[in-house]
Amino acid sequence: MSEPVIDAAGVVKFLGHGAGRVQALRGVNLSLAGGELVLLMGPSGSGKTTLLSIMGCLMTPSEGTLRVCGRNITDLDPEALAGIRRDHIGFVFQSYHLFPTLTAEDNVRLALDVRGERSQRKAAREVLAMVGLGHKTRSFPSELSGGEQQRVAIARAIVGKPSAILADEPTGALDTENGKAIMTLLADIARDPSRGVLVVTHDPRILPFASRIVHIEDGRLVREELGAAKSVAKA
Amino acid sequence: MSLLRFRLAYRNLFHDRLRFIATIVGIVFSIVLVTVQAGLYVGFRRMVTTMIDHSPADLWIMPAGTKCFEDPSLLDDRQRFRALAIDGVVEATPLVIGYAQWRLPSGTTTPVFIVGSELQGFGLRPWNLIGGRVEDLSIPAAVAIDQSYFERLGINATGANAEIRDQRVEVAAVTKGIRSFTTTPYVFAGVDRARAYTGIPANKASYFLVRVSRDADAGKVRRQLRESLTDVEVLTAAEFRNRSRNFWLFGTGAGAALFAGALLGLIVGTVIVAQTLYASTKDHLSEFATLRAIGSSGTYIYMVIVWQALLSAIIGFCGAAAISWIVAAMTADSALAVVVTPAMTLALFVLTGAMCVASAVAAIVKVMRIDPAMVLAR
């Protein structure tokens, strides 16, 4: 397995203030390596989303360290964290979070535009073709099905060639067929040894796509198991 | 510049058309209000100094404490002779002003403001003549009036007669666009006739208009005039212009009213645009959070909001400018014209942009507090 693209060590996270303060994570160690698709599973309130936020540099840990591509980002300010996300991380969200006023192509281009990259149109079209939407580049999100919208979101996540793709319930709003198609895409991305995919999910239908499954409860990782796709990933 | 950022801005803006229209109407209303106030101010400035602007005098000799052109006090002719005795003074001609009653042929009267000057050579003569000639004012009882006051003065053409101070006057020349902001019509006449109409003695005058020799140092001549003459002030045309403007605009409160109106317009516009941008930003908060989550810098997002503000400004300003030019055209011949100059239009464009960008502050503050992790919670 490759070096970890994201490595969380002893991560503790407190949320809220005063009487409402809760400890969401209690000393979590989790790494995501290139070439693997890791599922993070657990019940509601277990700390999955908080851990994903920290591993995605959307939050900083209260204690512990987080390294992204070898760089310790624990004490970075919000602007520097945005820079880390821009350069190394792609996100896929449950509710897609596409821009309703932009076409599929422009939604994908945004990920390059925030990096200040040129030649965005060609790259966006190539990635949309890769996710099977080469014929819908000019469609607006409202003209696309849920599965298609999630594919656009995946295209947006991968167009910048990030080291890690973090997906939050990517199949949560999709039917079985579309969910399978989306997970196939994510699993294909994870075949690249330079990229790791971390998926937070409740959905047992996607277990066959995982190379590793991590279970979290009450802010602690309680169990880890190899997934069915382990051999595929290694191959 | 990123075109995609611009596209996102204008699509955000046009997404809710009703709100967009309300914003544009607000900006147009605000800028038209500011333009009208500013235009009135410029028109007022021009109007209160129109006589000074059209006078050929290098220096004005006036009674001490004169506040403005229309402030009638009297100088003695001896002062004039003293002025003429100073090296560098080529001419010092009397100018007589004063209020009088104009009796219409119907018998009713209306106040007029007499301006009497030398009609040949150096003096303040009527301009923009559309009927008759300046030389025609040399005939006995001849006066010039502005065509805009025909109805008020009961006149319909040159050659018409009326009375001032029980003396017959004949309209021998007609001007166009010489209006008084006090709404009292100007009546031009020769200096002697003006004295007769206002009751000013023959050895008195309201001003002496001084022409300084080209070879002379105007500053030095002015110093000598001040030393030589008593109880008078000697001002350059620019100084007299400023004094008149300051008196009418700030001494009377008229300027403050105009400024207050303009300020009100600006505040209304700023609040309307700020409210719209803030609401729009709030509506698109999850999109801005997504942008932040995918790694956009704060500046990138702020620029989207600023573009929205500037787009609103440009569109709103175009509407406002069109309306303002129409207002200016419609009031051009009125008692107090709204004067819209190209420089003022440019300044208002900059002001509109600044107003809209300032309005974006609240929206930007909202975005600055955005938590990118909120995209995971939905």
XYZ file of C-alpha atoms in Angstrom:
613
model
C 0.000 0.000 0.000
C 1.130 3.573 -0.735
C 2.035 6.206 1.835
C -1.044 7.702 3.544
C -2.467 10.692 1.704
C -4.312 11.625 4.891
C -3.196 10.545 8.314
C -5.123 11.366 11.491
C -3.363 10.533 14.754
C -4.909 10.821 18.205
C -7.582 13.180 16.955
C -9.881 14.618 19.582
C -12.637 17.057 18.679
C -14.890 19.042 20.950
C -17.963 20.679 19.437
C -20.054 23.482 20.909
C -19.441 25.720 23.879
C -20.268 25.853 27.543
C -22.958 23.458 28.707
C -23.576 22.345 25.137
C -19.979 21.257 24.608
C -19.623 17.638 23.517
C -16.650 15.475 22.653
C -17.340 14.195 19.157
C -14.047 12.355 18.643
C -12.009 10.640 21.344
C -8.522 9.951 20.108
C -9.086 8.673 16.583
C -6.276 7.196 14.500
C -7.141 6.723 10.851
C -5.140 6.916 7.676
C -6.191 6.872 4.060
C -3.684 5.551 1.591
C -3.570 5.882 -2.155
C -5.249 3.039 -4.002
C -7.801 2.193 -1.324
C -11.474 2.857 -0.825
C -12.252 3.052 2.851
C -15.785 2.963 4.195
C -16.408 4.772 7.460
C -19.549 3.355 9.022
C -21.366 3.974 12.238
C -24.674 4.995 13.732
C -25.971 8.537 13.745
C -24.055 10.733 16.166
C -21.067 8.407 16.224
C -18.690 11.076 14.879
C -18.477 10.002 11.221
C -19.189 13.413 9.766
C -16.918 15.159 12.267
C -14.083 12.805 11.366
C -14.738 13.358 7.664
C -14.721 17.132 8.241
C -11.369 16.916 9.977
C -9.828 14.569 7.428
C -11.147 16.890 4.718
C -9.578 19.928 6.409
C -12.990 21.517 6.882
C -12.267 21.542 10.621
C -9.132 21.340 12.689
C -8.790 18.857 15.539
C -8.950 20.070 19.144
C -6.108 17.674 19.929
C -3.976 15.303 17.906
C -2.451 15.773 14.500
C -3.592 15.598 10.917
C -1.245 15.206 8.003
C -2.249 15.660 4.375
C 0.301 14.412 1.853
C 2.874 14.521 4.619
C 2.123 18.085 5.733
C 0.950 18.744 9.255
C -2.090 20.958 8.878
C -3.176 20.982 12.522
C -2.473 24.649 13.177
C -3.238 26.163 9.793
C -5.598 29.101 9.476
C -8.847 28.820 7.465
C -7.314 30.319 4.333
C -4.388 27.888 4.393
C -6.799 25.000 5.005
C -8.760 26.086 1.934
C -5.498 25.922 0.011
C -4.913 22.338 1.212
C -8.432 21.348 0.166
C -7.942 23.042 -3.183
C -4.731 21.175 -3.904
C -5.286 17.748 -2.355
C -8.924 16.961 -1.604
C -12.079 16.420 -3.615
C -15.506 16.230 -2.006
C -18.662 14.366 -2.956
C -21.736 15.270 -0.928
C -24.964 13.453 -0.247
C -27.072 16.258 -1.671
C -24.579 16.953 -4.488
C -24.268 20.683 -3.757
C -24.165 21.634 -7.402
C -24.729 25.232 -8.429
C -28.253 25.340 -9.863
C -27.535 28.341 -12.067
C -24.508 26.773 -13.770
C -24.348 24.010 -16.358
C -22.768 20.641 -15.594
C -19.616 21.763 -17.380
C -19.415 25.024 -15.435
C -20.006 23.198 -12.162
C -16.984 21.046 -12.918
C -14.954 24.016 -14.122
C -15.503 25.741 -10.791
C -13.135 23.296 -9.101
C -10.419 24.374 -11.535
C -11.409 28.021 -11.480
C -10.871 28.298 -7.732
C -7.349 27.002 -8.386
C -6.798 29.701 -10.983
C -6.286 27.086 -13.690
C -6.853 27.798 -17.376
C -7.974 25.386 -20.111
C -10.832 24.449 -17.838
C -13.354 23.673 -20.531
C -11.392 20.833 -22.123
C -10.553 19.235 -18.782
C -14.149 19.546 -17.566
C -15.499 17.896 -20.721
C -12.985 15.057 -20.469
C -13.924 14.317 -16.875
C -17.647 14.554 -17.610
C -17.125 12.071 -20.446
C -15.237 9.851 -17.998
C -18.256 9.725 -15.677
C -20.571 9.074 -18.617
C -22.010 12.547 -19.015
C -20.177 13.705 -22.098
C -23.538 14.358 -23.762
C -24.904 16.478 -20.928
C -22.233 19.099 -20.483
C -24.688 21.924 -21.140
C -27.438 20.610 -18.905
C -28.338 22.408 -15.723
C -28.622 20.378 -12.509
C -32.417 20.664 -12.602
C -32.342 18.865 -15.952
C -30.357 15.941 -14.575
C -31.452 12.916 -12.552
C -30.117 12.379 -9.030
C -27.586 9.847 -10.292
C -26.434 12.207 -13.017
C -26.092 15.054 -10.578
C -23.951 12.895 -8.320
C -21.778 12.016 -11.318
C -21.300 15.705 -12.007
C -20.304 16.113 -8.355
C -17.782 13.284 -8.742
C -16.447 14.898 -11.901
C -16.042 18.145 -9.971
C -14.259 16.283 -7.185
C -11.746 14.536 -9.451
C -11.113 17.149 -12.138
C -8.344 18.749 -10.095
C -6.650 15.365 -9.654
C -6.706 15.449 -5.844
C -4.922 12.869 -3.710
C -8.027 12.101 -1.668
C -11.703 11.936 -2.480
C -13.943 12.242 0.543
C -17.544 11.255 0.028
C -20.355 11.897 2.491
C -23.199 9.432 1.970
C -22.758 9.574 -1.822
C -25.507 7.033 -2.441
C -27.826 8.240 0.287
C -30.239 9.946 -2.099
C -29.995 7.405 -4.917
C -31.775 4.215 -5.864
C -29.908 0.910 -5.971
C -28.953 1.099 -9.618
C -27.663 4.655 -9.466
C -25.981 3.969 -6.122
C -24.134 1.057 -7.654
C -23.066 3.148 -10.631
C -21.725 5.876 -8.368
C -19.815 3.402 -6.196
C -18.368 1.781 -9.304
C -17.058 5.177 -10.322
C -15.544 5.815 -6.897
C -14.014 2.339 -6.823
C -12.495 2.983 -10.252
C -10.975 6.203 -8.927
C -9.504 4.273 -5.995
C -7.703 1.937 -8.417
C -5.266 4.778 -8.967
C -2.468 4.150 -6.432
C -1.982 7.886 -5.999
C -5.558 8.447 -4.843
C -7.490 7.310 -1.833
C -11.254 7.398 -1.396
C -12.940 7.698 1.984
C -16.684 7.152 2.031
C -18.917 7.843 5.002
C -22.029 5.746 4.726
C -24.903 3.946 6.362
C -25.597 2.032 3.173
C -24.737 -1.676 3.410
C -25.227 -2.051 -0.361
C -21.860 -0.493 -0.980
C -19.851 -2.854 1.219
C -18.660 -4.889 -1.799
C -16.808 -1.844 -3.142
C -14.680 -1.281 -0.030
C -11.088 -2.285 0.386
C -11.328 -1.512 4.092
C -14.244 -0.870 6.431
C -13.831 1.172 9.579
C -16.527 1.275 12.246
C -16.940 4.247 14.549
C -19.066 4.517 17.674
C -19.209 7.278 20.269
C -16.242 9.063 18.717
C -13.955 6.013 18.749
C -12.937 3.621 16.010
C -14.163 0.310 17.349
C -13.485 -2.140 14.554
C -11.738 -2.353 11.220
C -12.058 -5.061 8.622
C -10.845 -5.747 5.139
C -13.422 -5.324 2.423
C -14.300 -7.481 -0.504
C -12.488 -5.167 -2.900
C -9.186 -5.528 -1.083
C -7.768 -7.942 -3.607
C -8.945 -5.783 -6.507
C -7.324 -2.691 -5.046
C -4.079 -4.467 -4.552
C -4.169 -5.837 -8.041
C -10.364 37.994 -14.382
C -12.265 34.769 -14.136
C -15.277 34.739 -16.462
C -16.764 31.867 -14.533
C -16.791 33.951 -11.373
C -18.542 36.701 -13.316
C -21.021 34.196 -14.733
C -21.781 32.865 -11.281
C -22.322 36.424 -10.073
C -24.758 37.435 -12.772
C -26.652 34.171 -12.636
C -27.004 34.519 -8.882
C -28.262 38.018 -9.494
C -30.743 37.152 -12.238
C -31.855 33.923 -10.587
C -34.543 35.707 -8.578
C -35.863 38.149 -11.137
C -38.401 39.816 -8.917
C -35.765 40.647 -6.335
C -33.413 41.780 -9.069
C -36.023 44.154 -10.490
C -36.681 45.532 -7.000
C -32.956 46.139 -6.582
C -32.653 47.923 -9.899
C -35.692 50.076 -9.179
C -34.137 50.968 -5.827
C -30.829 51.921 -7.387
C -32.523 53.918 -10.143
C -34.673 55.762 -7.613
C -31.667 56.459 -5.436
C -29.394 57.660 -8.228
C -32.082 59.772 -9.886
C -32.662 61.429 -6.530
C -28.947 62.072 -6.095
C -28.635 63.286 -9.685
C -31.556 65.658 -9.396
C -30.187 67.088 -6.158
C -26.686 67.386 -7.599
C -28.120 68.795 -10.837
C -30.128 71.363 -8.929
C -26.988 72.251 -7.018
C -25.008 72.776 -10.218
C -27.888 74.676 -11.796
C -28.187 76.800 -8.676
C -24.441 77.467 -8.623
C -24.534 78.606 -12.216
C -27.641 80.685 -11.803
C -26.506 82.612 -8.733
C -23.342 83.709 -10.487
C -24.656 84.188 -13.995
C -24.231 87.986 -13.875
C -20.694 87.723 -12.530
C -19.860 85.033 -15.101
C -20.977 87.306 -17.933
C -19.259 90.407 -16.668
C -15.950 91.378 -18.288
C -14.622 92.895 -15.032
C -11.177 91.938 -13.759
C -12.040 93.406 -10.388
C -15.308 94.320 -8.696
C -15.497 97.291 -6.382
C -18.447 96.943 -4.040
C -19.726 98.308 -0.739
C -18.087 96.595 2.220
C -20.099 93.619 3.435
C -21.776 92.865 0.107
C -22.982 89.278 0.335
C -23.912 88.534 -3.245
C -24.642 90.162 -6.589
C -28.242 90.884 -5.690
C -27.324 92.591 -2.402
C -28.045 96.225 -3.259
C -25.915 98.824 -1.483
C -24.482 101.984 -2.914
C -21.070 103.348 -3.753
C -20.277 107.003 -4.285
C -18.972 108.125 -7.657
C -15.954 109.679 -5.918
C -14.703 106.178 -5.263
C -14.781 105.577 -8.969
C -12.648 108.598 -9.687
C -10.151 107.493 -7.056
C -10.022 104.082 -8.659
C -9.421 105.572 -12.085
C -6.499 107.530 -10.649
C -4.633 104.315 -9.797
C -1.978 103.101 -12.196
C -3.136 100.033 -14.089
C -6.870 100.803 -13.893
C -8.050 101.278 -17.457
C -11.744 101.540 -16.745
C -14.059 101.629 -13.763
C -17.632 101.679 -15.005
C -20.702 101.882 -12.824
C -23.174 99.035 -12.535
C -26.568 99.740 -11.022
C -28.865 97.069 -9.671
C -32.059 97.178 -7.719
C -35.625 96.009 -7.395
C -38.453 97.907 -9.037
C -42.123 97.430 -9.864
C -43.083 96.625 -13.440
C -46.560 97.790 -14.273
C -48.265 95.734 -16.924
C -50.573 97.378 -19.475
C -53.421 95.789 -17.524
C -52.436 97.867 -14.491
C -51.172 95.067 -12.295
C -47.590 95.175 -11.040
C -44.865 92.636 -10.570
C -41.384 93.031 -9.120
C -38.394 93.059 -11.460
C -34.663 93.261 -10.892
C -32.994 96.065 -12.804
C -29.458 95.627 -14.137
C -28.108 98.854 -15.553
C -24.726 99.159 -17.178
C -22.780 100.997 -19.839
C -24.175 99.803 -23.131
C -21.171 100.732 -25.171
C -17.685 99.722 -24.274
C -16.949 98.088 -20.943
C -20.029 96.911 -19.056
C -22.440 94.116 -18.186
C -24.688 93.898 -21.158
C -27.435 91.350 -21.910
C -26.331 88.250 -23.790
C -28.061 85.457 -25.714
C -30.118 88.003 -27.614
C -32.852 86.512 -29.746
C -34.565 89.765 -30.555
C -33.210 93.271 -31.029
C -29.611 94.385 -30.423
C -27.672 95.772 -27.507
C -27.408 99.042 -29.404
C -31.209 99.256 -29.411
C -31.077 99.781 -25.657
C -29.565 103.216 -26.272
C -32.854 104.648 -27.370
C -34.881 106.304 -24.604
C -36.924 103.966 -22.385
C -35.488 100.841 -24.021
C -35.007 97.714 -21.939
C -34.180 94.052 -22.535
C -35.997 91.174 -20.884
C -35.860 87.417 -21.141
C -38.455 85.665 -23.275
C -39.229 83.242 -20.447
C -40.792 86.145 -18.533
C -43.026 87.368 -21.347
C -46.170 86.085 -19.742
C -45.266 87.363 -16.282
C -44.455 90.814 -17.679
C -47.413 90.916 -20.017
C -45.193 91.137 -23.072
C -45.440 89.190 -26.282
C -42.806 90.731 -28.545
C -40.235 93.466 -28.885
C -41.792 96.895 -29.128
C -44.248 96.181 -26.328
C -44.642 98.819 -23.622
C -44.971 98.810 -19.854
C -44.074 101.098 -16.947
C -41.469 101.080 -14.241
C -41.697 103.679 -11.492
C -44.277 105.545 -13.555
C -41.900 105.770 -16.492
C -42.628 104.184 -19.803
C -40.394 101.345 -20.914
C -40.233 99.671 -24.262
C -38.926 96.167 -24.774
C -36.237 96.705 -27.401
C -34.326 93.451 -27.010
C -35.138 89.933 -25.884
C -32.781 87.394 -24.389
C -33.048 83.643 -23.980
C -32.140 81.693 -20.872
C -31.226 84.582 -18.544
C -33.320 83.524 -15.615
C -33.124 84.546 -12.030
C -33.176 81.879 -9.348
C -35.203 84.303 -7.217
C -37.792 84.126 -10.020
C -37.771 87.930 -10.195
C -37.238 88.820 -13.872
C -34.056 90.646 -14.836
C -34.556 93.851 -16.795
C -31.465 95.212 -18.573
C -31.140 98.885 -19.256
C -28.573 101.625 -19.670
C -27.070 102.803 -16.409
C -28.867 106.132 -16.357
C -32.245 104.515 -17.061
C -31.545 101.955 -14.368
C -30.913 104.756 -11.857
C -34.178 106.296 -12.844
C -36.066 102.995 -12.469
C -34.557 102.185 -9.071
C -34.399 105.683 -7.635
C -30.651 105.581 -7.235
C -29.081 109.062 -7.393
C -26.956 109.948 -10.409
C -23.755 110.025 -8.368
C -24.272 106.539 -6.951
C -23.795 102.995 -8.221
C -23.985 99.464 -6.865
C -20.661 98.297 -8.266
C -17.743 99.599 -10.255
C -16.458 97.167 -12.796
C -12.708 97.542 -13.132
C -10.649 96.641 -16.152
C -6.958 96.299 -15.395
C -4.333 97.144 -17.980
C -2.759 94.070 -19.578
C 0.648 95.340 -18.596
C -0.301 95.875 -14.982
C -0.039 93.449 -12.104
C -3.685 92.805 -11.152
C -2.711 91.875 -7.603
C -0.823 95.092 -7.139
C -3.666 97.142 -8.625
C -6.056 95.456 -6.271
C -3.870 96.246 -3.256
C -3.662 99.873 -4.293
C -7.431 100.042 -4.751
C -7.948 98.643 -1.273
C -5.528 101.166 0.198
C -6.972 104.073 -1.689
C -10.698 103.410 -1.285
C -12.594 103.369 1.970
C -15.605 101.322 3.039
C -15.385 99.163 -0.046
C -14.196 95.720 -0.960
C -12.267 94.858 -4.083
C -12.774 91.300 -5.246
C -11.731 89.353 -8.283
C -14.541 87.778 -10.291
C -13.653 84.368 -8.841
C -13.821 85.672 -5.284
C -17.130 87.397 -5.884
C -18.476 84.230 -7.483
C -17.485 82.176 -4.436
C -18.936 84.710 -2.059
C -22.262 84.731 -3.901
C -22.387 80.950 -4.020
C -21.524 80.589 -0.367
C -24.181 83.077 0.584
C -26.989 81.518 -1.397
C -26.000 77.893 -0.945
C -24.869 77.871 2.645
C -25.974 81.179 4.125
C -29.591 80.551 3.220
C -29.678 76.790 3.879
C -30.594 76.038 0.259
C -27.354 74.113 -0.253
C -27.862 72.122 2.923
C -31.293 71.079 1.696
C -29.820 69.932 -1.612
C -27.043 68.019 0.136
C -29.516 66.444 2.542
C -31.625 65.258 -0.389
C -28.598 63.791 -2.135
C -27.442 62.123 1.063
C -30.899 60.676 1.597
C -30.805 59.249 -1.915
C -27.460 57.650 -1.247
C -28.597 56.140 2.028
C -31.779 54.764 0.498
C -29.823 53.264 -2.395
C -27.191 51.757 -0.144
C -29.769 50.184 2.140
C -31.762 48.749 -0.756
C -28.724 47.238 -2.463
C -27.299 45.992 0.832
C -30.570 44.334 1.742
C -30.808 42.647 -1.643
C -27.230 41.441 -1.682
C -27.506 40.188 1.854
C -30.700 38.289 1.075
C -29.207 36.908 -2.123
C -26.063 35.828 -0.283
C -28.160 34.168 2.390
C -30.109 32.312 -0.288
C -26.889 31.091 -1.859
C -25.085 30.421 1.398
C -24.811 26.696 0.817
C -23.300 27.414 -2.598
C -20.736 29.734 -1.081
C -20.035 27.094 1.577
C -19.551 24.558 -1.231
C -17.148 26.918 -2.950
C -15.258 27.264 0.296
C -15.303 23.487 0.812
C -13.821 22.812 -2.612
C -11.011 25.179 -1.714
C -11.881 28.621 -3.010
C -10.124 31.481 -1.308
C -12.093 34.085 0.591
C -11.207 36.625 -2.086
C -12.751 34.439 -4.789
C -16.089 34.426 -2.980
C -15.955 38.109 -2.106
C -15.366 38.899 -5.758
C -18.507 36.986 -6.727
C -20.465 39.213 -4.329
C -18.689 42.366 -5.479
C -19.458 41.464 -9.095
C -23.107 41.118 -8.158
C -22.944 44.567 -6.602
C -21.188 46.090 -9.599
C -23.585 44.493 -12.058
C -26.483 45.946 -10.093
C -24.698 49.300 -10.124
C -24.091 49.294 -13.877
C -27.618 48.283 -14.796
C -29.189 50.596 -12.216
C -26.986 53.485 -13.231
C -27.884 53.151 -16.937
C -31.568 53.460 -16.056
C -30.923 56.339 -13.703
C -28.730 58.179 -16.209
C -31.401 57.928 -18.905
C -34.079 59.286 -16.578
C -31.765 62.015 -15.306
C -30.971 63.224 -18.816
C -34.683 63.384 -19.561
C -35.277 65.373 -16.368
C -32.412 67.684 -17.304
C -33.867 68.255 -20.780
C -37.331 68.882 -19.376
C -36.125 71.424 -16.832
C -33.612 73.195 -19.073
C -35.878 76.204 -19.516
C -37.360 76.198 -16.044
C -36.681 78.619 -13.201
C -34.185 76.212 -11.674
C -32.737 73.803 -14.193
C -31.380 70.396 -13.270
C -27.980 70.555 -14.907
C -26.413 67.190 -15.730
C -22.909 67.456 -17.109
C -20.753 64.624 -18.511
C -18.380 65.044 -15.569
C -21.277 64.753 -13.144
C -22.519 61.649 -14.964
C -19.090 60.076 -14.654
C -18.873 61.024 -10.983
C -22.321 59.553 -10.351
C -21.294 56.345 -12.085
C -18.322 56.039 -9.751
C -20.556 56.935 -6.825
C -23.102 54.275 -7.810
C -20.361 51.662 -8.033
C -18.955 52.709 -4.675
C -22.415 52.685 -3.125
C -23.133 49.171 -4.396
C -19.733 47.830 -3.359
C -20.191 49.383 0.084
C -23.559 47.657 0.168
C -21.793 44.340 -0.335
C -20.046 44.648 3.015
C -22.875 43.057 4.999
C -23.035 40.147 2.571
C -19.269 39.713 2.678
C -19.292 39.720 6.476
C -21.945 36.995 6.322
C -19.805 34.927 3.975
C -16.695 35.491 6.085
C -18.442 33.646 8.905
C -19.401 30.746 6.726
C -18.486 27.280 7.988
C -17.520 25.088 5.031
C -18.331 22.014 7.109
C -22.021 22.937 6.817
C -22.063 21.239 3.417
C -21.639 17.898 5.150
C -24.547 18.478 7.459
C -27.080 18.715 4.617
